[in-house]
mmCIF file of C-alpha atoms in Angstrom:
data_model
loop_
_atom_site.group_PDB
_atom_site.id
_atom_site.type_symbol
_atom_site.label_atom_id
_atom_site.label_comp_id
_atom_site.label_asym_id
_atom_site.label_seq_id
_atom_site.Cartn_x
_atom_site.Cartn_y
_atom_site.Cartn_z
ATOM 1 C CA UNK A 1 -15.469 -12.081 -11.371
ATOM 2 C CA UNK A 2 -18.396 -10.531 -13.883
ATOM 3 C CA UNK A 3 -17.657 -6.903 -13.178
ATOM 4 C CA UNK A 4 -15.525 -4.444 -13.403
ATOM 5 C CA UNK A 5 -14.548 -4.213 -9.741
ATOM 6 C CA UNK A 6 -14.343 -0.459 -7.536
ATOM 7 C CA UNK A 7 -11.167 -0.967 -7.066
ATOM 8 C CA UNK A 8 -7.819 -2.954 -8.791
ATOM 9 C CA UNK A 9 -4.483 -3.400 -7.544
ATOM 10 C CA UNK A 10 -1.806 -3.862 -8.895
ATOM 11 C CA UNK A 11 1.503 -4.465 -7.582
ATOM 12 C CA UNK A 12 3.306 -7.968 -6.611
ATOM 13 C CA UNK A 13 3.524 -10.547 -3.852
ATOM 14 C CA UNK A 14 6.844 -10.734 -2.734
ATOM 15 C CA UNK A 15 7.895 -14.310 -0.268
ATOM 16 C CA UNK A 16 9.660 -12.424 3.162
ATOM 17 C CA UNK A 17 12.160 -14.908 4.779
ATOM 18 C CA UNK A 18 11.221 -15.798 8.019
ATOM 19 C CA UNK A 19 12.369 -18.223 10.977
ATOM 20 C CA UNK A 20 8.726 -18.774 11.925
ATOM 21 C CA UNK A 21 7.124 -19.737 10.050
ATOM 22 C CA UNK A 22 7.741 -23.531 8.363
ATOM 23 C CA UNK A 23 8.306 -22.899 5.276
ATOM 24 C CA UNK A 24 10.576 -20.261 6.241
ATOM 25 C CA UNK A 25 8.470 -17.471 4.475
ATOM 26 C CA UNK A 26 5.588 -15.486 4.648
ATOM 27 C CA UNK A 27 3.422 -14.590 1.894
ATOM 28 C CA UNK A 28 3.531 -9.980 1.274
ATOM 29 C CA UNK A 29 4.032 -7.350 -0.856
ATOM 30 C CA UNK A 30 1.021 -3.726 -0.802
ATOM 31 C CA UNK A 31 -0.371 -5.832 -3.645
ATOM 32 C CA UNK A 32 -1.260 -8.168 -1.237
ATOM 33 C CA UNK A 33 -1.803 -6.242 2.498
ATOM 34 C CA UNK A 34 -3.863 -3.609 0.014
ATOM 35 C CA UNK A 35 -6.332 -6.258 -2.297
ATOM 36 C CA UNK A 36 -6.787 -7.962 1.072
ATOM 37 C CA UNK A 37 -7.330 -4.620 3.185
ATOM 38 C CA UNK A 38 -9.209 -3.686 0.104
ATOM 39 C CA UNK A 39 -11.598 -6.245 0.070
ATOM 40 C CA UNK A 40 -12.459 -6.515 4.005
ATOM 41 C CA UNK A 41 -13.397 -3.193 4.022
ATOM 42 C CA UNK A 42 -15.829 -3.219 1.746
ATOM 43 C CA UNK A 43 -14.756 -2.883 -1.443
ATOM 44 C CA UNK A 44 -15.215 -5.042 -4.854
ATOM 45 C CA UNK A 45 -11.020 -6.177 -6.220
ATOM 46 C CA UNK A 46 -9.327 -6.793 -8.407
ATOM 47 C CA UNK A 47 -5.542 -7.579 -8.521
ATOM 48 C CA UNK A 48 -3.296 -7.903 -11.043
ATOM 49 C CA UNK A 49 0.048 -9.486 -9.142
ATOM 50 C CA UNK A 50 3.154 -11.138 -10.278
ATOM 51 C CA UNK A 51 3.966 -13.282 -8.567
ATOM 52 C CA UNK A 52 6.524 -16.793 -7.636
ATOM 53 C CA UNK A 53 5.521 -20.283 -8.104
ATOM 54 C CA UNK A 54 5.561 -21.070 -3.796
ATOM 55 C CA UNK A 55 3.844 -16.918 -3.578
ATOM 56 C CA UNK A 56 1.028 -18.014 -6.086
ATOM 57 C CA UNK A 57 0.363 -21.489 -4.261
ATOM 58 C CA UNK A 58 0.453 -19.607 -0.745
ATOM 59 C CA UNK A 59 -2.556 -20.193 1.454
ATOM 60 C CA UNK A 60 -2.782 -16.217 2.211
ATOM 61 C CA UNK A 61 -3.629 -15.677 -1.494
ATOM 62 C CA UNK A 62 -6.366 -18.499 -1.482
ATOM 63 C CA UNK A 63 -7.352 -16.287 1.771
ATOM 64 C CA UNK A 64 -6.657 -13.670 -0.668
ATOM 65 C CA UNK A 65 -9.081 -15.376 -2.713
ATOM 66 C CA UNK A 66 -11.200 -15.465 -0.201
ATOM 67 C CA UNK A 67 -12.240 -11.889 1.456
ATOM 68 C CA UNK A 68 -13.523 -12.213 -2.379
ATOM 69 C CA UNK A 69 -10.929 -10.536 -4.488
ATOM 70 C CA UNK A 70 -10.597 -11.468 -7.992
ATOM 71 C CA UNK A 71 -7.299 -12.110 -7.976
ATOM 72 C CA UNK A 72 -4.585 -12.947 -11.845
ATOM 73 C CA UNK A 73 -1.310 -13.822 -11.437
ATOM 74 C CA UNK A 74 0.907 -12.867 -14.546
ATOM 75 C CA UNK A 75 1.811 -15.472 -16.930
ATOM 76 C CA UNK A 76 6.023 -17.175 -15.676
ATOM 77 C CA UNK A 77 6.473 -13.967 -13.972
ATOM 78 C CA UNK A 78 8.111 -13.809 -10.232
ATOM 79 C CA UNK A 79 8.269 -11.663 -7.727
ATOM 80 C CA UNK A 80 10.831 -10.000 -5.492
ATOM 81 C CA UNK A 81 11.957 -12.256 -2.004
ATOM 82 C CA UNK A 82 13.163 -10.570 1.320
ATOM 83 C CA UNK A 83 15.416 -10.516 4.190
ATOM 84 C CA UNK A 84 13.400 -8.268 6.410
ATOM 85 C CA UNK A 85 16.152 -7.241 8.724
ATOM 86 C CA UNK A 86 14.888 -4.316 11.811
ATOM 87 C CA UNK A 87 17.067 -2.602 13.158
ATOM 88 C CA UNK A 88 16.738 0.037 16.104
ATOM 89 C CA UNK A 89 17.337 2.562 12.621
ATOM 90 C CA UNK A 90 15.596 1.123 10.437
ATOM 91 C CA UNK A 91 14.396 -1.574 8.482
ATOM 92 C CA UNK A 92 17.401 -3.016 6.222
ATOM 93 C CA UNK A 93 16.619 -5.327 3.829
ATOM 94 C CA UNK A 94 18.416 -7.869 1.381
ATOM 95 C CA UNK A 95 16.766 -9.256 -1.803
ATOM 96 C CA UNK A 96 17.779 -12.706 -3.544
ATOM 97 C CA UNK A 97 15.360 -12.681 -5.860
ATOM 98 C CA UNK A 98 14.367 -9.720 -7.566
ATOM 99 C CA UNK A 99 10.781 -8.822 -9.240
ATOM 100 C CA UNK A 100 10.137 -8.465 -12.967
ATOM 101 C CA UNK A 101 7.579 -5.848 -13.991
ATOM 102 C CA UNK A 102 3.934 -5.223 -13.708
ATOM 103 C CA UNK A 103 2.735 -5.559 -17.562
ATOM 104 C CA UNK A 104 -0.073 -3.783 -18.480
ATOM 105 C CA UNK A 105 -1.059 -6.377 -21.312
ATOM 106 C CA UNK A 106 -1.736 -8.385 -18.492
ATOM 107 C CA UNK A 107 -4.971 -6.378 -17.521
ATOM 108 C CA UNK A 108 -8.319 -7.753 -18.768
ATOM 109 C CA UNK A 109 -9.590 -5.783 -20.268
ATOM 110 C CA UNK A 110 -13.303 -4.997 -18.707
ATOM 111 C CA UNK A 111 -11.712 -3.898 -15.775
ATOM 112 C CA UNK A 112 -9.484 -0.906 -17.247
ATOM 113 C CA UNK A 113 -13.208 1.299 -16.962
ATOM 114 C CA UNK A 114 -12.561 0.474 -13.207
ATOM 115 C CA UNK A 115 -13.665 3.890 -10.831
ATOM 116 C CA UNK A 116 -10.490 3.504 -8.569
ATOM 117 C CA UNK A 117 -6.783 1.839 -8.791
ATOM 118 C CA UNK A 118 -4.772 1.397 -6.343
ATOM 119 C CA UNK A 119 -1.009 0.983 -7.772
ATOM 120 C CA UNK A 120 0.967 -0.464 -5.202
ATOM 121 C CA UNK A 121 4.852 -1.744 -6.098
ATOM 122 C CA UNK A 122 7.084 -3.117 -3.046
ATOM 123 C CA UNK A 123 9.827 -3.454 -5.557
ATOM 124 C CA UNK A 124 10.066 -1.145 -8.403
ATOM 125 C CA UNK A 125 8.527 -3.634 -10.617
ATOM 126 C CA UNK A 126 5.787 -0.823 -11.762
ATOM 127 C CA UNK A 127 6.397 0.274 -15.423
ATOM 128 C CA UNK A 128 5.159 4.438 -16.103
ATOM 129 C CA UNK A 129 3.385 2.655 -18.836
ATOM 130 C CA UNK A 130 0.301 2.068 -16.136
ATOM 131 C CA UNK A 131 0.259 5.180 -15.971
ATOM 132 C CA UNK A 132 -2.137 5.486 -18.499
ATOM 133 C CA UNK A 133 -4.096 2.618 -17.522
ATOM 134 C CA UNK A 134 -6.995 4.911 -16.241
ATOM 135 C CA UNK A 135 -9.553 6.235 -17.229
ATOM 136 C CA UNK A 136 -9.305 10.340 -17.088
ATOM 137 C CA UNK A 137 -12.269 9.821 -13.699
ATOM 138 C CA UNK A 138 -10.868 7.257 -11.974
ATOM 139 C CA UNK A 139 -9.103 8.498 -8.981
ATOM 140 C CA UNK A 140 -5.060 6.234 -8.454
ATOM 141 C CA UNK A 141 -4.246 5.522 -5.666
ATOM 142 C CA UNK A 142 -0.065 4.825 -4.701
ATOM 143 C CA UNK A 143 2.270 2.819 -3.089
ATOM 144 C CA UNK A 144 5.553 6.076 -3.537
ATOM 145 C CA UNK A 145 8.273 4.224 -1.415
ATOM 146 C CA UNK A 146 7.663 0.996 -2.758
ATOM 147 C CA UNK A 147 9.224 2.686 -5.665
ATOM 148 C CA UNK A 148 11.958 3.615 -4.137
ATOM 149 C CA UNK A 149 13.129 0.842 -3.877
ATOM 150 C CA UNK A 150 16.498 -0.305 -5.998
ATOM 151 C CA UNK A 151 16.852 -3.989 -6.196
ATOM 152 C CA UNK A 152 20.534 -5.644 -6.689
ATOM 153 C CA UNK A 153 19.570 -9.813 -6.760
ATOM 154 C CA UNK A 154 22.329 -10.671 -3.675
ATOM 155 C CA UNK A 155 22.690 -7.759 -2.880
ATOM 156 C CA UNK A 156 21.030 -5.445 -0.100
ATOM 157 C CA UNK A 157 18.174 -3.516 -1.160
ATOM 158 C CA UNK A 158 19.490 0.733 -1.603
ATOM 159 C CA UNK A 159 16.930 2.842 -1.266
ATOM 160 C CA UNK A 160 16.453 6.321 -3.571
ATOM 161 C CA UNK A 161 15.462 9.652 -3.037
ATOM 162 C CA UNK A 162 11.856 10.576 -4.114
ATOM 163 C CA UNK A 163 11.307 11.392 -7.434
ATOM 164 C CA UNK A 164 8.937 12.239 -10.209
ATOM 165 C CA UNK A 165 7.757 10.051 -13.234
ATOM 166 C CA UNK A 166 4.690 9.840 -15.704
ATOM 167 C CA UNK A 167 2.719 6.977 -13.008
ATOM 168 C CA UNK A 168 3.846 9.828 -10.049
ATOM 169 C CA UNK A 169 2.195 12.537 -11.325
ATOM 170 C CA UNK A 170 -1.178 10.276 -12.440
ATOM 171 C CA UNK A 171 -1.518 9.599 -8.211
ATOM 172 C CA UNK A 172 -4.364 11.287 -6.774
ATOM 173 C CA UNK A 173 -2.891 9.875 -3.314
ATOM 174 C CA UNK A 174 0.545 9.304 -2.156
ATOM 175 C CA UNK A 175 2.207 7.102 0.867
ATOM 176 C CA UNK A 176 5.172 7.925 1.323
ATOM 177 C CA UNK A 177 7.332 6.870 4.979
ATOM 178 C CA UNK A 178 9.658 10.012 7.016
ATOM 179 C CA UNK A 179 11.954 7.064 6.858
ATOM 180 C CA UNK A 180 11.526 7.037 2.658
ATOM 181 C CA UNK A 181 12.913 10.497 2.821
ATOM 182 C CA UNK A 182 16.512 12.435 4.321
ATOM 183 C CA UNK A 183 16.286 14.919 6.979
ATOM 184 C CA UNK A 184 16.585 17.359 4.500
ATOM 185 C CA UNK A 185 13.658 17.315 2.546
ATOM 186 C CA UNK A 186 10.856 19.389 3.210
ATOM 187 C CA UNK A 187 6.939 18.285 2.663
ATOM 188 C CA UNK A 188 7.501 21.072 -0.371
ATOM 189 C CA UNK A 189 9.753 19.271 -2.016
ATOM 190 C CA UNK A 190 8.085 16.416 -2.465
ATOM 191 C CA UNK A 191 4.627 17.738 -3.604
ATOM 192 C CA UNK A 192 6.061 20.042 -6.663
ATOM 193 C CA UNK A 193 6.503 16.622 -7.717
ATOM 194 C CA UNK A 194 2.753 15.135 -8.322
ATOM 195 C CA UNK A 195 -0.099 16.947 -9.429
ATOM 196 C CA UNK A 196 -2.021 19.489 -8.601
ATOM 197 C CA UNK A 197 -4.499 19.345 -6.556
ATOM 198 C CA UNK A 198 -3.226 15.653 -5.536
ATOM 199 C CA UNK A 199 -3.270 15.035 -1.704
ATOM 200 C CA UNK A 200 0.241 13.150 0.324
ATOM 201 C CA UNK A 201 0.169 10.946 3.242
ATOM 202 C CA UNK A 202 3.131 11.653 4.903
ATOM 203 C CA UNK A 203 3.924 8.805 8.025
ATOM 204 C CA UNK A 204 5.534 8.815 11.048
ATOM 205 C CA UNK A 205 5.616 6.127 13.083
ATOM 206 C CA UNK A 206 4.100 6.136 16.515
ATOM 207 C CA UNK A 207 3.884 10.042 15.702
ATOM 208 C CA UNK A 208 0.780 10.403 13.249
ATOM 209 C CA UNK A 209 2.109 12.058 9.920
ATOM 210 C CA UNK A 210 -0.491 14.484 7.571
ATOM 211 C CA UNK A 211 -1.154 14.599 4.903
ATOM 212 C CA UNK A 212 -0.350 17.710 2.334
ATOM 213 C CA UNK A 213 -2.600 19.280 -0.628
ATOM 214 C CA UNK A 214 -0.684 20.251 -3.141
ATOM 215 C CA UNK A 215 -1.864 24.012 -4.691
ATOM 216 C CA UNK A 216 -1.811 24.803 -8.350
ATOM 217 C CA UNK A 217 2.236 25.929 -8.591
ATOM 218 C CA UNK A 218 2.829 22.297 -6.295
ATOM 219 C CA UNK A 219 3.321 23.983 -2.907
ATOM 220 C CA UNK A 220 1.537 23.322 0.261
ATOM 221 C CA UNK A 221 -2.134 24.275 -0.299
ATOM 222 C CA UNK A 222 -3.295 22.204 2.456
ATOM 223 C CA UNK A 223 -2.364 20.181 5.379
ATOM 224 C CA UNK A 224 -4.158 18.098 7.841
ATOM 225 C CA UNK A 225 -3.296 15.778 11.200
ATOM 226 C CA UNK A 226 -4.094 12.109 11.841
ATOM 227 C CA UNK A 227 -2.860 10.450 15.857
ATOM 228 C CA UNK A 228 -2.021 7.030 15.372
ATOM 229 C CA UNK A 229 -3.943 4.596 17.497
ATOM 230 C CA UNK A 230 -2.780 2.812 20.929
ATOM 231 C CA UNK A 231 -2.215 -1.199 20.446
ATOM 232 C CA UNK A 232 -2.595 -3.420 22.228
ATOM 233 C CA UNK A 233 0.017 -5.175 21.583
ATOM 234 C CA UNK A 234 2.961 -4.962 19.279
ATOM 235 C CA UNK A 235 3.614 -8.134 16.332
ATOM 236 C CA UNK A 236 5.197 -7.560 13.110
ATOM 237 C CA UNK A 237 4.935 -3.870 11.546
ATOM 238 C CA UNK A 238 4.620 -5.650 8.243
ATOM 239 C CA UNK A 239 2.401 -3.976 6.572
ATOM 240 C CA UNK A 240 1.818 -1.369 8.429
ATOM 241 C CA UNK A 241 1.429 1.440 5.820
ATOM 242 C CA UNK A 242 -0.185 -0.129 3.102
ATOM 243 C CA UNK A 243 -2.889 -1.228 5.376
ATOM 244 C CA UNK A 244 -2.866 2.988 6.797
ATOM 245 C CA UNK A 245 -2.955 3.759 3.006
ATOM 246 C CA UNK A 246 -5.797 1.574 2.066
ATOM 247 C CA UNK A 247 -8.139 2.613 4.467
ATOM 248 C CA UNK A 248 -7.759 6.277 3.704
ATOM 249 C CA UNK A 249 -8.054 4.737 0.346
ATOM 250 C CA UNK A 250 -11.472 3.273 0.380
ATOM 251 C CA UNK A 251 -13.197 5.269 2.697
ATOM 252 C CA UNK A 252 -12.427 7.806 -0.285
ATOM 253 C CA UNK A 253 -13.008 5.975 -2.962
ATOM 254 C CA UNK A 254 -16.878 4.817 -1.214
ATOM 255 C CA UNK A 255 -17.524 7.620 1.304
ATOM 256 C CA UNK A 256 -20.918 5.376 2.361
ATOM 257 C CA UNK A 257 -17.966 3.403 4.308
ATOM 258 C CA UNK A 258 -17.797 5.578 7.504
ATOM 259 C CA UNK A 259 -21.114 6.877 7.685
ATOM 260 C CA UNK A 260 -21.887 8.607 10.841
ATOM 261 C CA UNK A 261 -18.411 9.725 12.176
ATOM 262 C CA UNK A 262 -19.143 13.232 12.724
ATOM 263 C CA UNK A 263 -15.120 14.542 13.504
ATOM 264 C CA UNK A 264 -13.663 15.034 10.381
ATOM 265 C CA UNK A 265 -11.575 13.986 8.774
ATOM 266 C CA UNK A 266 -13.167 10.129 8.553
ATOM 267 C CA UNK A 267 -10.818 9.104 5.620
ATOM 268 C CA UNK A 268 -7.771 9.015 8.319
ATOM 269 C CA UNK A 269 -9.309 8.011 11.369
ATOM 270 C CA UNK A 270 -10.096 5.168 9.717
ATOM 271 C CA UNK A 271 -6.685 4.751 8.071
ATOM 272 C CA UNK A 272 -4.734 5.093 11.539
ATOM 273 C CA UNK A 273 -7.377 1.944 12.634
ATOM 274 C CA UNK A 274 -5.845 -0.322 10.207
ATOM 275 C CA UNK A 275 -2.325 1.483 10.005
ATOM 276 C CA UNK A 276 -3.090 0.550 13.919
ATOM 277 C CA UNK A 277 -4.412 -3.116 13.734
ATOM 278 C CA UNK A 278 -2.476 -4.846 11.742
ATOM 279 C CA UNK A 279 0.524 -4.585 13.414
ATOM 280 C CA UNK A 280 -0.550 -6.897 16.855
ATOM 281 C CA UNK A 281 -0.340 -9.872 14.298
ATOM 282 C CA UNK A 282 1.769 -11.390 11.595
ATOM 283 C CA UNK A 283 1.416 -10.553 8.685
ATOM 284 C CA UNK A 284 -1.358 -10.394 6.174
ATOM 285 C CA UNK A 285 -3.655 -12.220 8.269
ATOM 286 C CA UNK A 286 -3.600 -9.508 11.070
ATOM 287 C CA UNK A 287 -5.166 -7.047 7.670
ATOM 288 C CA UNK A 288 -8.455 -5.418 9.403
ATOM 289 C CA UNK A 289 -11.667 -6.195 8.337
ATOM 290 C CA UNK A 290 -14.841 -3.067 8.011
ATOM 291 C CA UNK A 291 -16.135 -3.820 11.054
ATOM 292 C CA UNK A 292 -12.831 -4.012 13.470
ATOM 293 C CA UNK A 293 -11.523 -1.172 11.653
ATOM 294 C CA UNK A 294 -14.318 0.839 12.503
ATOM 295 C CA UNK A 295 -14.633 0.128 16.439
ATOM 296 C CA UNK A 296 -10.971 0.915 16.923
ATOM 297 C CA UNK A 297 -11.238 3.960 14.970
ATOM 298 C CA UNK A 298 -14.289 5.128 17.106
ATOM 299 C CA UNK A 299 -12.312 4.559 20.517
ATOM 300 C CA UNK A 300 -14.610 1.147 21.693
ATOM 301 C CA UNK A 301 -12.035 -0.993 21.575
ATOM 302 C CA UNK A 302 -9.162 0.837 22.026
ATOM 303 C CA UNK A 303 -6.381 -0.326 24.878
ATOM 304 C CA UNK A 304 -6.403 2.484 27.954
#
């Protein structure tokens, strides 16, 4: 990439162990999904990721590069490996391999002036130092749930309640799911961990979700609701949250992507369209292109 990208994506390329791929695994990770989604939605994307040798040489990484993403793999690094089990009460994860942290020193100097940043952890691999990297005027999105996993090699992944940190306080747009917090946590308990003016997207699967704007005292200053968009077939839930957040962020960074949408809340609708389409195919191969997302958000290809 000869110029500063529109968006820099930071995180890991993980490997999810599966039975339906001859390799025995499929590439995943918030950074993988976010980088591909933002590129297919029309933005210039640079990505700095940690990945082990198998992930770095995968066909999915080449697919992301083919979409126009300039990927820098941190030398000598390894990303996490997950065993995912979907249950009626949620996903259970185990990790035979934990992740290295993403080192800010691995970031190309030319990227430091990017106007937007997607911090997309999957295994708490983002050190606090990343909060100081984006310029003061840059817009930062964060997949919060990726900071809430506690990994120990060979053990089941445990989750912790949302907490504040320099990275969390720097984020202007934060995505987190209702499954990532306990039932007693109110939206205001979460918004007070963010900076005034930030927006928190609290997703709730088929029920859609709410976008909460943070007030000057950390309270909920305003909220918006979005509805989920029906799907044609349910294939794979992995990446839905990352795709939704990427769609919302893309529309906020570059509003021209949804020019002509007259019903308001175009950013949330584009996110919902991306989150709908990703469910219909396996892994990264289902990440939608802009034209497909526009058709889905406008109802042009929705199931009856």
